[in-house]
């Protein structure tokens, strides 16, 4: 009896060739397709897996789980990697890997496989997650060991075995896409001095070509999670889709950065995350309104660690679970509404309100309504600075 392997299959060239490559080595291949909002797994992709030699194709719609258990926690944490990357690709990996392991268990498979290269982060995320969840599974990474040295060689192999790949759709970039964002790499982008050509960005309009009148949008959060847009309750997938289209039309959510990969190299990355850009801006401002100074500052440190964990594939770890407990405690007050103005690539908060707001106009005002006790400031300052008095004196 041949050994069964569950392959995380995307339908692209690499994983299609992986199916055939594994089947040739005597494996019974189950191609597992996760729908994380990259566009519906097409009939063509399913057929391609079968023609390439998959014994079975399993599709799971993971979109709601992706939002509830991965994207919202990252938003509540304000997790951004190296100040720019909202982690769309990175967040999807532990989810896909978890289901890959589950499919393996249900099928009695002793091995799992993925189509990631040996230079990237995704291999680390898939494999670390699989090992955390079941260290007995064998992990196969065909792309790291196979004989092909270029995309053209893979295409030749696919054509030779009549795997129906769409060579005409061949993009000059390597693209990973899901409902939270798109990651674009390689091709001309490998020269870090080259501006991304107009064909780089998938969905977001260039700020120059964005709508010429600004749009206003209000977002209501309940305990750190967005629940209403412009006053209407919207289910999470529609909410993200709506903000995605709005942000994209106004040129919001692009980034072009050099990034430090887990495996030690710097890479050039182009990202699109229009809904994320709007939601992060709004969420952050709401926190400024409802959380005190020390909590805000401490939480900023937690955000860096949380982003680091996501980026490094350490999602299912005790530290991440413990940080979630802290973050969820902070979010109990993060309810309220933020109003934003979107215009030609800029996304600005223009209004905020919350039943838990710490802003008090009677204390902040410079008008006659002022109730702040200015005389109390004198004693406060005396003691506040006491420990340092004279310490800046320069010796003569
Ligand atoms: N650099 C990003 C990350 O590590 C994007 C990876 C894109 N992956 C891909 N298979 N094209 O998360």
Coordinates of C-alpha atoms and ligand atoms in Angstrom, one line a residue:
X1 CA 0.0 0.0 0.0
X2 CA 1.4 3.4 -1.0
X3 CA 2.0 6.1 1.6
X4 CA -0.5 9.0 1.7
X5 CA 0.6 12.6 1.7
X6 CA -1.5 15.7 2.2
X7 CA -0.2 18.5 0.0
X8 CA -1.1 22.2 0.7
X9 CA -2.2 22.8 -2.9
X10 CA -2.8 26.3 -4.4
X11 CA -3.5 25.4 -8.0
X12 CA -0.4 27.4 -9.2
X13 CA 2.5 26.0 -11.2
X14 CA 4.7 25.0 -8.2
X15 CA 2.1 23.0 -6.3
X16 CA 0.7 21.4 -9.5
X17 CA 4.2 20.2 -10.3
X18 CA 4.5 19.0 -6.7
X19 CA 1.5 16.7 -7.2
X20 CA 3.0 15.0 -10.1
X21 CA 6.5 14.8 -8.5
X22 CA 5.1 13.2 -5.3
X23 CA 2.9 10.8 -7.3
X24 CA 6.0 9.8 -9.3
X25 CA 7.7 8.9 -6.1
X26 CA 5.0 6.5 -5.1
X27 CA 2.8 8.7 -2.9
X28 CA -0.9 8.7 -2.9
X29 CA -1.5 12.5 -3.0
X30 CA -4.4 14.3 -1.4
X31 CA -4.4 17.9 -2.7
X32 CA -5.8 20.2 0.0
X33 CA -7.1 23.5 -1.1
X34 CA -7.8 26.2 1.5
X35 CA -10.1 29.0 0.6
X36 CA -8.8 32.1 2.4
X37 CA -10.4 34.5 0.1
X38 CA -7.9 34.4 -2.7
X39 CA -10.8 33.8 -5.1
X40 CA -12.8 30.6 -5.3
X41 CA -10.8 27.5 -5.9
X42 CA -11.6 27.1 -9.5
X43 CA -12.8 23.9 -11.3
X44 CA -9.7 24.3 -13.4
X45 CA -7.4 24.1 -10.4
X46 CA -9.2 21.0 -9.1
X47 CA -9.0 19.3 -12.5
X48 CA -5.3 20.3 -12.8
X49 CA -4.6 18.5 -9.5
X50 CA -6.4 15.4 -10.7
X51 CA -4.6 15.3 -14.1
X52 CA -1.3 15.8 -12.3
X53 CA -2.1 12.6 -10.3
X54 CA -3.9 13.6 -7.1
X55 CA -6.0 10.7 -5.7
X56 CA -8.3 13.2 -4.1
X57 CA -8.9 17.0 -3.9
X58 CA -10.2 18.4 -0.7
X59 CA -11.5 22.0 -0.5
X60 CA -12.3 23.8 2.7
X61 CA -13.8 27.3 3.0
X62 CA -11.7 28.8 5.8
X63 CA -12.7 32.5 5.3
X64 CA -14.7 33.0 8.5
X65 CA -12.2 31.2 10.7
X66 CA -9.5 33.3 9.1
X67 CA -11.2 36.5 10.0
X68 CA -12.4 35.5 13.5
X69 CA -9.4 33.6 14.8
X70 CA -6.5 35.2 12.9
X71 CA -7.2 38.6 11.4
X72 CA -9.3 40.1 14.3
X73 CA -6.7 39.0 16.9
X74 CA -4.0 40.7 14.8
X75 CA -6.0 43.8 14.6
X76 CA -6.7 43.9 18.3
X77 CA -3.0 43.5 18.9
X78 CA -2.2 46.1 16.3
X79 CA 0.4 43.7 14.9
X80 CA 2.4 45.2 12.1
X81 CA 5.8 43.8 11.1
X82 CA 8.6 46.2 10.7
X83 CA 6.2 49.1 10.7
X84 CA 4.6 48.3 7.4
X85 CA 3.5 44.8 6.8
X86 CA 0.0 43.8 8.0
X87 CA 0.9 40.2 7.7
X88 CA -1.8 38.9 5.3
X89 CA 0.3 36.0 4.0
X90 CA 1.9 35.2 7.4
X91 CA -1.5 35.1 9.1
X92 CA -2.9 32.6 6.7
X93 CA -0.1 30.0 7.1
X94 CA -0.9 28.6 10.6
X95 CA -4.5 28.3 9.6
X96 CA -3.8 26.4 6.4
X97 CA -1.2 24.3 8.2
X98 CA -3.6 23.5 11.0
X99 CA -6.2 22.2 8.4
X100 CA -3.5 20.4 6.4
X101 CA -2.7 18.4 9.6
X102 CA -6.3 17.8 10.3
X103 CA -6.9 16.5 6.8
X104 CA -3.9 14.2 7.3
X105 CA -5.3 12.9 10.6
X106 CA -8.7 12.2 9.1
X107 CA -7.2 10.4 6.1
X108 CA -4.7 8.5 8.2
X109 CA -1.8 10.1 6.3
X110 CA 1.6 10.1 7.9
X111 CA 3.1 12.8 5.7
X112 CA 2.3 16.4 4.7
X113 CA 3.9 18.5 1.9
X114 CA 4.0 22.1 0.8
X115 CA 5.3 24.0 -2.3
X116 CA 7.4 26.7 -0.6
X117 CA 11.0 27.4 -1.6
X118 CA 13.9 27.1 0.7
X119 CA 14.6 30.8 0.8
X120 CA 11.3 32.1 2.2
X121 CA 9.3 32.5 5.4
X122 CA 6.4 30.3 4.3
X123 CA 8.2 27.0 4.6
X124 CA 9.1 27.9 8.2
X125 CA 5.5 28.8 9.0
X126 CA 4.1 25.6 7.5
X127 CA 6.6 23.3 9.0
X128 CA 6.9 24.9 12.5
X129 CA 3.1 24.8 12.8
X130 CA 2.8 21.2 11.6
X131 CA 5.5 20.2 14.1
X132 CA 3.8 22.0 16.9
X133 CA 0.5 20.2 16.2
X134 CA 1.9 16.8 15.3
X135 CA 5.7 16.1 15.5
X136 CA 5.2 12.6 14.2
X137 CA 4.2 13.7 10.7
X138 CA 6.8 13.5 8.0
X139 CA 7.2 16.8 6.1
X140 CA 8.1 16.9 2.5
X141 CA 9.2 20.1 0.7
X142 CA 9.6 19.1 -3.0
X143 CA 10.6 22.6 -4.2
X144 CA 13.7 22.6 -1.9
X145 CA 15.0 19.3 -3.3
X146 CA 13.7 18.8 -6.8
X147 CA 15.7 18.9 -10.0
X148 CA 14.1 22.0 -11.6
X149 CA 16.2 25.1 -11.6
X150 CA 13.8 27.6 -13.1
X151 CA 10.1 28.2 -13.8
X152 CA 10.7 27.4 -17.4
X153 CA 11.9 23.9 -16.5
X154 CA 8.8 23.4 -14.4
X155 CA 6.7 24.5 -17.3
X156 CA 8.4 22.1 -19.6
X157 CA 7.8 19.3 -17.1
X158 CA 4.1 20.2 -16.8
X159 CA 3.7 20.4 -20.5
X160 CA 5.4 17.0 -21.0
X161 CA 3.0 15.3 -18.6
X162 CA 0.0 17.3 -20.0
X163 CA -0.8 19.1 -16.8
X164 CA -3.1 21.8 -17.9
X165 CA -1.3 24.9 -16.7
X166 CA -2.2 28.3 -18.0
X167 CA 1.1 29.6 -19.4
X168 CA -0.7 32.7 -20.8
X169 CA -1.7 33.8 -17.3
X170 CA 1.9 33.7 -16.3
X171 CA 2.6 36.8 -14.1
X172 CA 6.1 38.4 -14.0
X173 CA 5.7 38.4 -10.2
X174 CA 5.3 35.9 -7.4
X175 CA 1.9 36.7 -5.8
X176 CA 0.2 35.5 -2.7
X177 CA -3.3 36.7 -2.2
X178 CA -6.1 36.3 0.4
X179 CA -9.0 38.4 1.7
X180 CA -6.8 40.5 4.0
X181 CA -4.2 41.4 1.4
X182 CA -1.8 40.7 -1.4
X183 CA 2.0 40.1 -1.3
X184 CA 3.9 40.7 -4.5
X185 CA 7.5 39.8 -5.0
X186 CA 10.3 39.1 -7.5
X187 CA 10.6 40.0 -11.2
X188 CA 11.7 43.6 -11.7
X189 CA 11.0 44.3 -8.0
X190 CA 14.2 42.4 -7.2
X191 CA 16.0 45.6 -8.0
X192 CA 15.3 47.7 -4.9
X193 CA 15.9 51.0 -6.8
X194 CA 13.2 50.3 -9.4
X195 CA 9.8 51.8 -8.8
X196 CA 7.0 49.2 -9.0
X197 CA 5.7 49.4 -12.6
X198 CA 2.0 50.1 -13.0
X199 CA 1.2 46.4 -13.5
X200 CA 2.5 45.6 -10.0
X201 CA -0.5 46.5 -7.9
X202 CA -3.5 44.2 -8.2
X203 CA -6.4 46.1 -6.7
X204 CA -5.4 49.5 -5.3
X205 CA -5.5 52.5 -7.6
X206 CA -2.5 54.8 -7.7
X207 CA -3.2 57.9 -5.6
X208 CA -2.8 60.0 -8.8
X209 CA -5.7 58.1 -10.4
X210 CA -7.8 57.8 -7.3
X211 CA -11.2 59.4 -7.0
X212 CA -11.0 63.2 -7.1
X213 CA -13.4 63.8 -4.2
X214 CA -12.8 62.5 -0.7
X215 CA -15.0 59.8 0.9
X216 CA -16.0 59.7 4.5
X217 CA -16.6 56.4 6.3
X218 CA -17.5 55.6 9.9
X219 CA -16.5 52.4 11.6
X220 CA -18.0 51.2 14.8
X221 CA -16.0 48.8 17.0
X222 CA -17.2 46.5 19.7
X223 CA -14.5 45.2 22.1
X224 CA -11.8 45.9 19.5
X225 CA -13.6 44.3 16.5
X226 CA -15.4 46.3 13.8
X227 CA -19.1 45.6 13.6
X228 CA -20.7 48.5 11.7
X229 CA -19.8 50.6 8.7
X230 CA -21.7 53.9 8.2
X231 CA -24.1 52.8 10.9
X232 CA -25.1 49.5 9.4
X233 CA -24.2 46.2 10.9
X234 CA -22.3 44.2 8.4
X235 CA -21.0 40.5 8.7
X236 CA -17.3 40.3 8.8
X237 CA -16.6 39.1 5.3
X238 CA -18.7 41.8 3.7
X239 CA -17.2 44.4 6.0
X240 CA -13.7 43.6 4.9
X241 CA -14.7 43.4 1.3
X242 CA -16.5 46.7 1.5
X243 CA -13.5 48.5 3.1
X244 CA -11.2 46.8 0.6
X245 CA -13.1 48.2 -2.4
X246 CA -13.4 51.7 -0.8
X247 CA -9.7 51.8 0.2
X248 CA -8.7 50.5 -3.2
X249 CA -10.7 53.2 -5.0
X250 CA -9.0 55.9 -2.9
X251 CA -5.4 54.6 -3.3
X252 CA -5.1 53.4 0.3
X253 CA -3.1 50.5 1.6
X254 CA -0.1 50.2 -0.6
X255 CA 3.4 49.6 0.7
X256 CA 6.8 49.0 -0.9
X257 CA 9.4 47.9 1.6
X258 CA 12.6 46.1 2.2
X259 CA 11.9 43.3 4.7
X260 CA 14.0 41.2 7.0
X261 CA 13.1 37.5 6.4
X262 CA 13.4 34.8 9.1
X263 CA 16.0 33.0 7.1
X264 CA 18.4 35.9 7.3
X265 CA 18.0 37.7 3.9
X266 CA 16.5 41.0 3.1
X267 CA 13.9 41.0 0.4
X268 CA 11.9 43.6 -1.5
X269 CA 8.1 43.3 -0.9
X270 CA 5.1 45.1 -2.3
X271 CA 1.9 44.8 -0.3
X272 CA -1.7 45.7 -0.8
X273 CA -4.0 45.7 2.2
X274 CA -6.7 48.5 1.8
X275 CA -9.2 47.2 4.4
X276 CA -6.4 46.6 6.8
X277 CA -4.9 50.0 6.4
X278 CA -8.3 51.7 7.2
X279 CA -9.1 49.4 10.1
X280 CA -5.7 49.7 11.7
X281 CA -5.8 53.5 11.5
X282 CA -9.3 53.5 13.1
X283 CA -8.6 50.9 15.8
X284 CA -5.4 52.7 16.8
X285 CA -7.2 56.0 17.2
X286 CA -10.0 54.4 19.2
X287 CA -7.4 52.9 21.6
X288 CA -5.8 56.4 22.0
X289 CA -9.2 57.6 23.1
X290 CA -10.1 54.8 25.6
X291 CA -6.8 53.4 27.0
X292 CA -4.6 55.2 29.5
X293 CA -1.1 56.4 28.7
X294 CA 0.8 53.5 30.3
X295 CA -1.4 50.8 28.9
X296 CA -1.1 52.3 25.4
X297 CA 2.7 52.4 25.8
X298 CA 3.0 48.8 27.1
X299 CA 0.6 47.5 24.5
X300 CA 2.8 49.0 21.8
X301 CA 5.6 46.8 22.9
X302 CA 3.3 43.8 22.9
X303 CA 2.3 44.6 19.3
X304 CA 5.9 44.3 18.2
X305 CA 6.3 40.9 19.9
X306 CA 2.9 39.7 18.5
X307 CA 3.8 40.7 15.0
X308 CA 7.2 39.0 15.4
X309 CA 5.4 35.8 16.5
X310 CA 3.0 35.9 13.5
X311 CA 5.8 36.6 11.1
X312 CA 7.9 33.8 12.4
X313 CA 5.2 31.1 12.3
X314 CA 5.0 30.9 16.1
X315 CA 1.2 31.3 16.2
X316 CA 0.4 28.1 18.2
X317 CA 2.7 28.9 21.0
X318 CA 2.2 29.5 24.7
X319 CA 3.6 33.1 24.4
X320 CA 1.0 33.9 21.7
X321 CA -1.8 32.4 23.8
X322 CA -0.7 34.3 26.9
X323 CA -0.5 37.6 24.9
X324 CA -4.0 37.0 23.7
X325 CA -5.2 37.0 27.2
X326 CA -3.6 40.3 27.8
X327 CA -4.8 41.8 24.6
X328 CA -8.4 40.6 25.1
X329 CA -8.4 42.2 28.5
X330 CA -7.4 45.5 27.0
X331 CA -10.1 45.4 24.4
X332 CA -13.0 45.3 26.9
X333 CA -13.1 49.2 26.6
X334 CA -12.3 49.4 22.9
X335 CA -15.8 50.1 21.7
X336 CA -16.8 53.3 19.9
X337 CA -17.0 54.9 16.5
X338 CA -14.3 56.4 14.3
X339 CA -14.8 58.6 11.3
X340 CA -12.3 58.7 8.6
X341 CA -11.6 60.7 5.4
X342 CA -10.1 58.9 2.5
X343 CA -8.5 60.9 -0.3
X344 CA -5.8 60.1 -2.8
X345 CA -3.9 57.6 -0.8
X346 CA -4.4 59.2 2.6
X347 CA -6.6 57.8 5.3
X348 CA -7.1 60.3 8.1
X349 CA -9.2 60.1 11.2
X350 CA -11.4 63.1 11.5
X351 CA -13.8 62.2 14.3
X352 CA -14.0 59.8 17.3
X353 CA -16.4 58.9 20.0
X354 CA -16.9 56.2 22.6
X355 CA -18.9 55.5 25.8
X356 CA -15.6 54.6 27.4
X357 CA -13.7 57.7 26.1
X358 CA -11.2 59.2 28.5
X359 CA -11.3 62.6 26.8
X360 CA -13.2 65.1 28.9
X361 CA -13.9 68.4 27.3
X362 CA -14.4 70.2 30.7
X363 CA -10.8 69.3 31.5
X364 CA -9.2 69.8 28.1
X365 CA -10.9 73.1 27.2
X366 CA -9.3 76.5 27.2
X367 CA -12.6 78.2 27.3
X368 CA -14.5 79.6 30.3
X369 CA -16.0 76.1 30.9
X370 CA -12.6 74.9 32.1
X371 CA -12.7 72.8 35.3
X372 CA -9.1 71.8 35.4
X373 CA -7.4 72.8 38.7
X374 CA -4.4 74.7 37.5
X375 CA -3.1 75.4 40.9
X376 CA -2.7 71.6 41.6
X377 CA -0.1 71.6 38.8
X378 CA 2.5 73.4 40.9
X379 CA 2.8 70.7 43.6
X380 CA 2.6 68.0 41.1
X381 CA 5.6 69.4 39.1
X382 CA 7.6 69.9 42.3
X383 CA 7.4 66.2 43.3
X384 CA 7.5 64.9 39.7
X385 CA 10.9 66.5 39.1
X386 CA 12.3 66.2 42.6
X387 CA 14.4 63.1 42.1
X388 CA 16.3 64.8 39.2
X389 CA 16.8 68.3 40.7
X390 CA 20.3 69.6 40.0
X391 CA 21.3 66.4 38.2
X392 CA 21.8 68.3 34.9
X393 CA 24.2 70.8 36.5
X394 CA 27.5 71.0 34.6
X395 CA 30.6 71.0 36.8
X396 CA 32.6 74.2 36.6
Ligands
LIG1 N1 7.3 38.4 2.5 C1 5.9 38.1 2.8 C2 5.9 37.1 4.0 O1 6.8 36.6 4.4 C3 5.2 37.6 1.7 C4 5.4 36.2 1.3 C5 4.7 35.9 0.0 N2 4.6 34.5 -0.3 C6 4.6 34.0 -1.5 N3 4.4 32.7 -1.6 N4 4.6 34.7 -2.6 O2 4.9 36.9 4.6

